[in-house]
Amino acid sequence: MPKNHSKIILDLEFNPVRVPEIREKMRHEIIEIGAVKLDDDLREISSFDEYIKPEFNTVEDKISSLTGITNDRLMPCGGFDEVMHSFMDWIGDEPCSFYSWSLTDMNVMLDEIDYKCPEDESYDMFFVRWIDLQRIYQRQMGFFKSMGLTNALGTLNIYFDGTEHGALADARNTAEIMRYMSDGEKMQAFRSRSHVTYNTSDSSGFSLGNITIKRK
């Protein structure tokens, strides 16, 4: 990967769509985007955190309980297109890859872009390169089942820093797992003292590779 290729670690909080005809194409709306931008040495150089006012549903009680995001909090906020353009301005013009914990956030974002902004080519960057850190972690650790972010941190003896289910805090903690996995000596030391049984049939190790997504 060339120098000056930014790594964007992001996390989304979202709310269900309940209108049947809309839900067929878009099951959720994003209500918060949190992200950190890392340099080539995986140091945080910038952060982004904005809320989004949903269009098709008020924030449900269970979502408020989980995230702390209320309807009053979102009332003065911009809509999806407005905040997304702010997000793209923050990302800038440098080449970048997007990383998240599982591909759930990717699917939610791409569905919302396709439904609300199908003709806007400025969003094409989100369909090009998106990397699932949960999957990389799972393969590196030899686990057969996926693991939530907090539990994954726990296996590495890392305490969650901040408030769980806050988008920016989740993004920063995901970045911490990336840093840990990128340190070969640290991973080797962890594996040597761990009681976990690993898959070792693939001797090639792991890489922070990419997943290419074709736009619909």
Short mmCIF file of C-alpha atoms in Angstrom, two decimals:
data_model
loop_
_atom_site.label_atom_id
_atom_site.label_comp_id
_atom_site.label_asym_id
_atom_site.label_seq_id
_atom_site.Cartn_x
_atom_site.Cartn_y
_atom_site.Cartn_z
CA MET A 1 0.00 0.00 0.00
CA PRO A 2 1.54 3.36 -0.98
CA LYS A 3 2.53 6.03 1.50
CA ASN A 4 -0.08 8.66 2.34
CA HIS A 5 -2.82 6.07 2.04
CA SER A 6 -5.06 6.89 5.00
CA LYS A 7 -6.76 4.26 7.09
CA ILE A 8 -10.23 5.30 8.20
CA ILE A 9 -11.53 3.26 11.15
CA LEU A 10 -15.23 3.92 11.49
CA ASP A 11 -18.22 2.88 13.52
CA LEU A 12 -21.91 3.60 13.00
CA GLU A 13 -24.87 3.71 15.32
CA PHE A 14 -28.19 3.20 13.59
CA ASN A 15 -31.93 3.02 14.11
CA PRO A 16 -34.45 0.58 12.54
CA VAL A 17 -36.73 1.57 9.68
CA ARG A 18 -40.28 0.34 10.27
CA VAL A 19 -42.06 1.46 7.06
CA PRO A 20 -42.55 -1.86 5.19
CA GLU A 21 -42.03 -0.59 1.64
CA ILE A 22 -38.84 1.24 2.65
CA ARG A 23 -37.58 -1.55 4.89
CA GLU A 24 -37.47 -3.86 1.86
CA LYS A 25 -34.52 -1.82 0.57
CA MET A 26 -33.13 -0.12 3.66
CA ARG A 27 -33.55 -1.70 7.08
CA HIS A 28 -31.73 0.95 9.13
CA GLU A 29 -30.80 4.62 9.16
CA ILE A 30 -27.47 5.85 10.51
CA ILE A 31 -27.81 8.19 13.50
CA GLU A 32 -24.12 8.61 14.35
CA ILE A 33 -20.83 8.34 12.44
CA GLY A 34 -17.63 8.08 14.46
CA ALA A 35 -14.25 7.66 12.79
CA VAL A 36 -10.53 8.07 13.28
CA LYS A 37 -7.93 8.63 10.58
CA LEU A 38 -4.61 6.82 11.02
CA ASP A 39 -1.28 7.49 9.36
CA ASP A 40 1.09 4.83 8.00
CA ASP A 41 2.32 4.14 11.54
CA LEU A 42 -1.28 3.67 12.77
CA ARG A 43 -1.18 6.86 14.82
CA GLU A 44 -4.42 8.81 15.08
CA ILE A 45 -4.11 12.07 13.19
CA SER A 46 -7.75 13.19 13.11
CA SER A 47 -11.22 12.22 14.32
CA PHE A 48 -14.83 12.69 13.20
CA ASP A 49 -18.02 12.37 15.21
CA GLU A 50 -21.42 13.64 14.07
CA TYR A 51 -25.04 12.73 14.66
CA ILE A 52 -27.66 12.35 11.92
CA LYS A 53 -31.36 13.05 12.16
CA PRO A 54 -33.27 9.99 10.81
CA GLU A 55 -35.93 10.50 8.17
CA PHE A 56 -38.26 7.52 8.56
CA ASN A 57 -38.46 6.80 12.28
CA THR A 58 -37.85 8.38 15.65
CA VAL A 59 -35.11 6.82 17.77
CA GLU A 60 -36.53 3.74 19.45
CA ASP A 61 -36.23 3.32 23.21
CA LYS A 62 -33.93 0.29 22.97
CA ILE A 63 -31.56 2.22 20.71
CA SER A 64 -31.53 5.17 23.11
CA SER A 65 -30.82 2.81 26.01
CA LEU A 66 -27.96 1.19 24.11
CA THR A 67 -26.31 4.28 22.64
CA GLY A 68 -27.51 7.18 24.80
CA ILE A 69 -28.74 8.91 21.63
CA THR A 70 -32.17 10.53 22.07
CA ASN A 71 -34.61 12.20 19.70
CA ASP A 72 -33.98 15.54 21.41
CA ARG A 73 -30.27 15.12 20.73
CA LEU A 74 -30.89 14.54 17.02
CA MET A 75 -33.54 17.22 16.51
CA PRO A 76 -31.10 20.01 15.50
CA CYS A 77 -28.80 17.71 13.51
CA GLY A 78 -28.40 17.49 9.76
CA GLY A 79 -29.81 14.74 7.59
CA PHE A 80 -27.93 11.87 6.00
CA ASP A 81 -26.70 13.63 2.86
CA GLU A 82 -25.54 16.72 4.74
CA VAL A 83 -23.54 14.81 7.33
CA MET A 84 -22.13 12.39 4.77
CA HIS A 85 -20.73 15.28 2.76
CA SER A 86 -19.15 16.64 5.94
CA PHE A 87 -17.66 13.19 6.46
CA MET A 88 -16.22 13.15 2.95
CA ASP A 89 -14.75 16.62 3.44
CA TRP A 90 -13.06 15.31 6.60
CA ILE A 91 -11.71 12.26 4.74
CA GLY A 92 -10.11 14.53 2.14
CA ASP A 93 -8.64 13.76 -1.25
CA GLU A 94 -5.95 11.26 -0.29
CA PRO A 95 -6.52 7.59 -1.17
CA CYS A 96 -7.96 5.71 1.78
CA SER A 97 -9.34 2.40 2.95
CA PHE A 98 -12.24 1.96 5.34
CA TYR A 99 -12.07 -0.44 8.27
CA SER A 100 -14.86 -1.53 10.60
CA TRP A 101 -15.60 -4.25 13.13
CA SER A 102 -17.63 -6.63 10.90
CA LEU A 103 -19.30 -5.70 7.62
CA THR A 104 -22.61 -4.78 9.24
CA ASP A 105 -21.74 -1.07 9.19
CA MET A 106 -20.71 -1.31 5.55
CA ASN A 107 -24.01 -2.91 4.55
CA VAL A 108 -26.04 -0.32 6.49
CA MET A 109 -24.16 2.59 4.89
CA LEU A 110 -24.28 1.22 1.34
CA ASP A 111 -28.00 0.45 1.58
CA GLU A 112 -28.72 3.97 2.82
CA ILE A 113 -26.61 5.54 0.08
CA ASP A 114 -28.33 3.42 -2.56
CA TYR A 115 -31.79 4.34 -1.27
CA LYS A 116 -31.31 8.04 -0.54
CA CYS A 117 -28.60 9.10 -3.00
CA PRO A 118 -28.58 6.60 -5.89
CA GLU A 119 -27.32 9.09 -8.48
CA ASP A 120 -24.65 10.76 -6.38
CA GLU A 121 -21.29 9.49 -7.66
CA SER A 122 -19.42 11.35 -4.93
CA TYR A 123 -20.24 8.42 -2.62
CA ASP A 124 -18.58 5.84 -4.85
CA MET A 125 -15.51 5.72 -2.57
CA PHE A 126 -17.55 3.79 -0.02
CA PHE A 127 -18.17 0.98 -2.52
CA VAL A 128 -14.52 0.46 -3.44
CA ARG A 129 -12.47 -0.67 -0.46
CA TRP A 130 -13.85 -1.76 2.89
CA ILE A 131 -11.99 -4.08 5.24
CA ASP A 132 -13.53 -6.26 7.94
CA LEU A 133 -11.20 -6.17 10.95
CA GLN A 134 -13.40 -8.60 12.85
CA ARG A 135 -12.82 -11.20 10.15
CA ILE A 136 -9.06 -10.61 10.14
CA TYR A 137 -8.97 -10.87 13.94
CA GLN A 138 -11.03 -14.06 13.85
CA ARG A 139 -8.69 -15.71 11.34
CA GLN A 140 -5.54 -14.53 13.10
CA MET A 141 -6.74 -15.79 16.47
CA GLY A 142 -8.01 -19.07 15.07
CA PHE A 143 -11.60 -18.56 16.23
CA PHE A 144 -14.43 -20.17 14.30
CA LYS A 145 -17.09 -17.76 15.51
CA SER A 146 -17.18 -13.99 15.31
CA MET A 147 -16.65 -11.99 18.49
CA GLY A 148 -17.95 -8.61 19.59
CA LEU A 149 -15.57 -5.68 19.94
CA THR A 150 -15.50 -5.61 23.76
CA ASN A 151 -14.90 -9.36 24.04
CA ALA A 152 -12.18 -9.17 21.39
CA LEU A 153 -10.42 -6.47 23.39
CA GLY A 154 -10.73 -8.67 26.45
CA THR A 155 -8.97 -11.60 24.78
CA LEU A 156 -6.03 -9.25 24.15
CA ASN A 157 -6.11 -7.95 27.74
CA ILE A 158 -7.11 -4.47 26.56
CA TYR A 159 -9.70 -2.49 28.50
CA PHE A 160 -12.37 -0.67 26.50
CA ASP A 161 -11.50 3.02 26.57
CA GLY A 162 -14.57 5.27 26.74
CA THR A 163 -18.28 4.49 26.57
CA GLU A 164 -19.39 1.42 24.64
CA HIS A 165 -21.75 1.99 21.70
CA GLY A 166 -20.53 5.51 21.23
CA ALA A 167 -19.44 5.61 17.61
CA LEU A 168 -16.16 7.47 18.11
CA ALA A 169 -15.17 5.38 21.15
CA ASP A 170 -15.94 2.17 19.27
CA ALA A 171 -13.85 3.36 16.31
CA ARG A 172 -10.90 4.19 18.56
CA ASN A 173 -11.04 0.83 20.28
CA THR A 174 -11.24 -0.93 16.92
CA ALA A 175 -8.11 0.97 15.92
CA GLU A 176 -6.41 -0.31 19.06
CA ILE A 177 -7.06 -3.90 17.96
CA MET A 178 -5.61 -3.08 14.53
CA ARG A 179 -2.44 -1.78 16.17
CA TYR A 180 -2.14 -4.92 18.29
CA MET A 181 -2.61 -7.24 15.30
CA SER A 182 -0.08 -5.24 13.27
CA ASP A 183 2.65 -5.88 15.84
CA GLY A 184 4.06 -9.28 14.89
CA GLU A 185 6.20 -9.65 17.99
CA LYS A 186 3.31 -8.76 20.30
CA MET A 187 1.00 -11.23 18.55
CA GLN A 188 3.61 -13.99 18.69
CA ALA A 189 4.15 -13.39 22.40
CA PHE A 190 0.40 -13.41 23.01
CA ARG A 191 -0.08 -16.67 21.11
CA SER A 192 2.81 -18.33 22.95
CA ARG A 193 1.27 -17.68 26.37
CA SER A 194 -2.37 -18.17 25.37
CA HIS A 195 -4.34 -21.35 26.02
CA VAL A 196 -6.40 -20.85 22.86
CA THR A 197 -6.06 -23.54 20.19
CA TYR A 198 -5.29 -21.89 16.87
CA ASN A 199 -5.77 -22.90 13.27
CA THR A 200 -2.25 -23.31 11.93
CA SER A 201 -2.87 -24.91 8.54
CA ASP A 202 -2.27 -21.59 6.80
CA SER A 203 1.36 -20.62 7.35
CA SER A 204 1.06 -17.40 5.40
CA GLY A 205 -0.02 -15.48 8.51
CA PHE A 206 -2.35 -12.56 7.95
CA SER A 207 -2.44 -9.18 6.32
CA LEU A 208 -4.59 -6.07 6.52
CA GLY A 209 -5.84 -6.78 3.04
CA ASN A 210 -8.84 -5.34 1.24
CA ILE A 211 -12.31 -6.37 0.19
CA THR A 212 -13.64 -4.97 -3.06
CA ILE A 213 -17.35 -4.18 -3.15
CA LYS A 214 -19.10 -3.53 -6.43
CA ARG A 215 -21.81 -0.93 -6.40
CA LYS A 216 -25.26 -2.19 -7.29
#
